[in-house]
């Protein structure tokens, strides 16, 4: 093949090397607009896994690269005057300039033609397509090839919020990858610093846009900008200066990071690689790794697939998955730094943990493998904050206090509708279901949404708090749980609103009944869907009656013996129908602004708080994101909702999302709703519960230890395993959980199996 590689960075050079290694007869030219020894970065970071991949692909260049690596195991975080160090992270760095020279040398040895100072303009790309069998576009972040064929590649470019500048220094930071956070007269500024050769370190300075503007960095020369950064970080630089090698840029060289992802990576005989195809944020240091491993993959497929089109398809299929994983981690990491001022008041222990786990690639137990001593010290800190001095148990087993209710641990059995009530009355099914989960070790067990009136039921199978027999059935459960387990019980009360009079959950969710539908009401006459009945827009009489029904339900829950109460104001039900503008179309004092939309829900919540005993906690469940952009409730607005609830004497907010409209387009993933809880907790100071695709002890401990929530709710895992908490404890070698006495023989066997790395099956 005759191959043109546009771009002489790591992607273009290493692809040329990889192709020549597989077939020396390939004619390959690398075309680079800069000089051979130009480079506009400082160091790059690779992992041991990437080094192994390079060695398997080309042992010669891998050995030369390895000779020039700087290695370090530690991460140091300097925050609030405290330097926290954890180990076991296994990084290696090399200067970008050195890496390019080594790859250039190896490419020449293999017969690759290198053309420097050759600028390929967009119109020339068409000629290269005709001249060569294959054109590799590795022409970087501002790829002209990607721009030339944008209609085919369909790039999505998102410019991130923070400003950063890529600098270097002879203060080597040779003992750790170091993060430094400095509070200045204009706001927080932070640095990412790591050694990449014997004498030099990368030093990336980053800050928010408002801080950047306040400093006037945009109007400074490069020299003035560097001098300002030197002043900010003077006590960490040991007398060394900061340096820039962005000599091609006028001004201060600060930029915003652009996240790039193309819908397609190939067109005809042109294929994208490296930053031209996709970018990974510098805070997780994976851009060069992606480029080198993509070069190997494409070279493999070009020599194994039946034709070029098939090779391109396989390359894109394989590498896109890895790119998406890294971009997901990079997005989490980027957002953490964009919102870092939210966390800077955390204790240095918790701040360090939050930083280490920001991308979700490092979990709680993964940190234990890396640095067990540091993690144990962090767990002891967490337990001490919870009043459990001297314990080193995992965060999920720390106690938690709300008013006079003290939970044995932070695990919550989330509300899960059973649809087994008869005329609103819970049955033996409910007794067995909730009793089993209370015996299963969770600190707090929720009942499903229990409706305040017959008309407020979601389905004919939903339980209620509106008849004497309901109270008696719930009291039977409360008496058993309190007598036989340490668990506490929370009753969730609500009114279905526009989502009422629908089929059982295992029939057709949110669909109207085939017959026997009852009238429904909501904030406005907006049906859930075209198939559902149009609800009556509530008038003042309706609002008074429903408010009083909530109060009566709260009093019934108190008499039944519940320890905690939650008002359901999420998921499109009646109170939620007031809160979200998707369904609240009112033009009176209950519609329009957020303050107006919250007016009636707050009226209900205040009335419930007054009726509910002062020594018992009150929670409210909210949908923190309608998942429809600015047309609905946004995460910004959710923070304001939480502040209003806080002012209404609500103790904790149960942070869910969505289910307010069929138009919602949620972005799913592990712990996908936890960021909403994180934001509310750390911006308002209010206690929160996280919920949503949380299913491992690792998830629970990571959320709690990082300060993203105070309690963690698990739903489906408790449907699959009523004893999830006890089993999770055995899995992480925790022997302090209180098992029911008749089950202790099973506990002992489970613990022995867990010690041997075995399970039940």
CSV table of C-alpha atoms in Angstrom, one decimal, residues 555-746:
chain,number,residue,atom,x,y,z
A,555,UNK,CA,-50.5,11.1,61.4
A,556,UNK,CA,-51.5,7.6,60.5
A,557,UNK,CA,-47.9,6.7,59.7
A,558,UNK,CA,-46.9,8.1,63.1
A,559,UNK,CA,-49.5,6.0,64.9
A,560,UNK,CA,-48.4,2.9,63.0
A,561,UNK,CA,-44.9,3.4,64.4
A,562,UNK,CA,-42.8,4.5,61.4
A,563,UNK,CA,-39.5,6.1,62.3
A,564,UNK,CA,-39.3,8.5,59.4
A,565,UNK,CA,-41.5,10.0,56.8
A,566,UNK,CA,-40.9,11.0,53.1
A,567,UNK,CA,-43.1,13.1,50.9
A,568,UNK,CA,-43.0,12.0,47.3
A,569,UNK,CA,-42.6,15.1,45.1
A,570,UNK,CA,-40.9,13.4,42.1
A,571,UNK,CA,-41.5,11.2,39.1
A,572,UNK,CA,-44.4,13.1,37.6
A,573,UNK,CA,-46.9,12.4,40.5
A,574,UNK,CA,-49.1,15.1,41.9
A,575,UNK,CA,-46.7,17.3,43.7
A,576,UNK,CA,-44.1,16.8,40.9
A,577,UNK,CA,-46.7,18.0,38.4
A,578,UNK,CA,-46.6,21.4,40.1
A,579,UNK,CA,-42.8,21.5,40.3
A,580,UNK,CA,-41.9,20.7,36.7
A,581,UNK,CA,-42.8,23.3,34.0
A,582,UNK,CA,-43.5,20.4,31.6
A,583,UNK,CA,-46.8,19.8,33.3
A,584,UNK,CA,-47.5,23.0,35.2
A,585,UNK,CA,-49.2,25.4,32.8
A,586,UNK,CA,-51.0,27.5,35.4
A,587,UNK,CA,-51.2,31.2,35.1
A,588,UNK,CA,-52.0,31.9,38.8
A,589,UNK,CA,-49.7,32.2,41.8
A,590,UNK,CA,-49.0,28.4,41.5
A,591,UNK,CA,-47.5,28.5,38.0
A,592,UNK,CA,-44.6,30.2,36.2
A,593,UNK,CA,-41.5,30.9,38.3
A,594,UNK,CA,-39.9,28.2,40.4
A,595,UNK,CA,-41.1,30.0,43.5
A,596,UNK,CA,-44.7,29.8,42.3
A,597,UNK,CA,-44.4,26.2,41.1
A,598,UNK,CA,-43.0,25.2,44.5
A,599,UNK,CA,-45.7,27.1,46.4
A,600,UNK,CA,-48.3,24.3,46.7
A,601,UNK,CA,-45.8,21.4,47.3
A,602,UNK,CA,-44.2,23.5,50.1
A,603,UNK,CA,-47.6,24.2,51.5
A,604,UNK,CA,-48.2,20.4,51.8
A,605,UNK,CA,-44.7,19.8,53.1
A,606,UNK,CA,-45.0,22.4,55.8
A,607,UNK,CA,-48.4,21.0,56.9
A,608,UNK,CA,-46.9,17.5,57.0
A,609,UNK,CA,-43.9,18.7,59.0
A,610,UNK,CA,-46.2,20.3,61.5
A,611,UNK,CA,-48.2,17.1,61.9
A,612,UNK,CA,-45.2,14.8,62.0
A,613,UNK,CA,-43.4,14.6,65.4
A,614,UNK,CA,-40.6,17.1,65.9
A,615,UNK,CA,-38.1,14.3,67.0
A,616,UNK,CA,-38.6,12.3,63.8
A,617,UNK,CA,-37.0,13.2,60.5
A,618,UNK,CA,-38.8,14.2,57.3
A,619,UNK,CA,-37.5,13.6,53.8
A,620,UNK,CA,-38.7,14.7,50.4
A,621,UNK,CA,-38.0,12.9,47.1
A,622,UNK,CA,-37.4,15.1,44.1
A,623,UNK,CA,-36.6,14.7,40.4
A,624,UNK,CA,-33.4,16.7,40.1
A,625,UNK,CA,-33.4,16.6,36.3
A,626,UNK,CA,-36.3,16.2,33.9
A,627,UNK,CA,-33.8,15.1,31.2
A,628,UNK,CA,-35.3,17.5,28.6
A,629,UNK,CA,-32.8,20.3,28.8
A,630,UNK,CA,-33.9,23.8,29.8
A,631,UNK,CA,-37.6,23.1,29.1
A,632,UNK,CA,-37.9,21.2,32.4
A,633,UNK,CA,-36.3,21.1,35.8
A,634,UNK,CA,-32.5,21.3,35.5
A,635,UNK,CA,-29.8,20.3,38.0
A,636,UNK,CA,-29.3,24.1,38.6
A,637,UNK,CA,-32.9,24.4,39.5
A,638,UNK,CA,-32.8,21.3,41.7
A,639,UNK,CA,-30.3,23.1,44.0
A,640,UNK,CA,-32.8,25.9,44.5
A,641,UNK,CA,-35.5,23.3,45.1
A,642,UNK,CA,-33.3,21.8,47.8
A,643,UNK,CA,-32.7,25.2,49.4
A,644,UNK,CA,-36.5,25.8,49.6
A,645,UNK,CA,-37.0,22.4,51.2
A,646,UNK,CA,-34.2,23.1,53.7
A,647,UNK,CA,-36.0,26.3,54.6
A,648,UNK,CA,-39.2,24.3,55.1
A,649,UNK,CA,-37.5,22.2,57.9
A,650,UNK,CA,-36.9,19.1,55.7
A,651,UNK,CA,-34.0,17.1,57.0
A,652,UNK,CA,-32.8,15.2,54.0
A,653,UNK,CA,-33.6,15.2,50.2
A,654,UNK,CA,-33.9,11.9,48.4
A,655,UNK,CA,-32.4,12.8,45.0
A,656,UNK,CA,-33.9,10.9,42.1
A,657,UNK,CA,-34.3,12.2,38.5
A,658,UNK,CA,-36.6,11.9,35.5
A,659,UNK,CA,-39.9,10.0,35.1
A,660,UNK,CA,-41.7,13.4,34.8
A,661,UNK,CA,-42.4,13.1,31.1
A,662,UNK,CA,-42.3,10.5,28.3
A,663,UNK,CA,-40.0,13.0,26.5
A,664,UNK,CA,-37.2,12.4,29.0
A,665,UNK,CA,-33.9,11.2,27.5
A,666,UNK,CA,-31.8,10.1,30.5
A,667,UNK,CA,-28.1,9.4,30.3
A,668,UNK,CA,-27.8,6.0,32.0
A,669,UNK,CA,-24.7,4.5,33.6
A,670,UNK,CA,-23.3,3.4,36.9
A,671,UNK,CA,-24.4,5.7,39.7
A,672,UNK,CA,-25.9,8.0,37.0
A,673,UNK,CA,-28.0,10.1,39.3
A,674,UNK,CA,-25.4,10.4,42.1
A,675,UNK,CA,-23.9,13.7,40.6
A,676,UNK,CA,-27.3,15.4,41.4
A,677,UNK,CA,-27.0,14.3,45.0
A,678,UNK,CA,-23.4,15.4,45.1
A,679,UNK,CA,-24.2,18.8,43.9
A,680,UNK,CA,-27.1,19.5,46.2
A,681,UNK,CA,-25.2,18.2,49.2
A,682,UNK,CA,-22.1,20.2,48.6
A,683,UNK,CA,-23.7,23.4,47.4
A,684,UNK,CA,-26.4,23.6,50.1
A,685,UNK,CA,-25.0,21.7,53.0
A,686,UNK,CA,-28.2,19.6,53.1
A,687,UNK,CA,-28.1,15.9,53.8
A,688,UNK,CA,-28.9,13.8,50.7
A,689,UNK,CA,-29.6,10.3,49.6
A,690,UNK,CA,-28.2,9.0,46.3
A,691,UNK,CA,-30.1,6.5,44.2
A,692,UNK,CA,-29.9,5.1,40.6
A,693,UNK,CA,-28.0,2.1,39.3
A,694,UNK,CA,-26.1,1.6,42.5
A,695,UNK,CA,-25.5,-2.1,43.0
A,696,UNK,CA,-22.1,-2.8,44.6
A,697,UNK,CA,-20.7,-2.2,48.0
A,698,UNK,CA,-17.9,-0.5,46.1
A,699,UNK,CA,-20.4,2.0,44.7
A,700,UNK,CA,-21.9,2.7,48.2
A,701,UNK,CA,-18.5,3.2,49.9
A,702,UNK,CA,-17.2,5.4,47.1
A,703,UNK,CA,-20.3,7.7,47.2
A,704,UNK,CA,-20.2,8.1,50.9
A,705,UNK,CA,-16.4,8.4,51.4
A,706,UNK,CA,-16.2,11.1,48.7
A,707,UNK,CA,-19.1,13.1,50.3
A,708,UNK,CA,-21.5,12.7,47.4
A,709,UNK,CA,-24.4,11.6,49.7
A,710,UNK,CA,-25.1,10.8,53.3
A,711,UNK,CA,-27.2,7.7,52.6
A,712,UNK,CA,-27.2,5.4,49.6
A,713,UNK,CA,-30.4,3.8,48.3
A,714,UNK,CA,-30.5,0.5,46.4
A,715,UNK,CA,-33.7,-0.8,44.8
A,716,UNK,CA,-33.3,-3.7,42.4
A,717,UNK,CA,-30.4,-5.3,44.3
A,718,UNK,CA,-32.7,-5.7,47.2
A,719,UNK,CA,-35.4,-7.2,45.0
A,720,UNK,CA,-32.8,-9.8,43.9
A,721,UNK,CA,-31.3,-10.3,47.4
A,722,UNK,CA,-33.2,-9.2,50.6
A,723,UNK,CA,-30.0,-9.8,52.5
A,724,UNK,CA,-27.8,-7.7,50.2
A,725,UNK,CA,-26.2,-5.7,53.1
A,726,UNK,CA,-25.2,-8.8,55.1
A,727,UNK,CA,-23.8,-10.5,52.0
A,728,UNK,CA,-21.9,-7.3,51.0
A,729,UNK,CA,-20.4,-7.2,54.5
A,730,UNK,CA,-19.1,-10.8,54.1
A,731,UNK,CA,-17.8,-9.9,50.7
A,732,UNK,CA,-15.6,-7.2,52.1
A,733,UNK,CA,-14.5,-9.2,55.2
A,734,UNK,CA,-16.6,-7.1,57.6
A,735,UNK,CA,-17.6,-9.3,60.6
A,736,UNK,CA,-19.5,-6.8,62.7
A,737,UNK,CA,-22.9,-6.9,61.0
A,738,UNK,CA,-25.7,-8.0,63.3
A,739,UNK,CA,-27.3,-11.2,61.9
A,740,UNK,CA,-30.6,-12.5,63.3
A,741,UNK,CA,-29.7,-15.2,65.8
A,742,UNK,CA,-31.3,-18.1,63.9
A,743,UNK,CA,-29.2,-17.3,60.8
A,744,UNK,CA,-25.8,-17.1,62.4
A,745,UNK,CA,-24.7,-20.6,61.2
A,746,UNK,CA,-25.4,-19.3,57.6
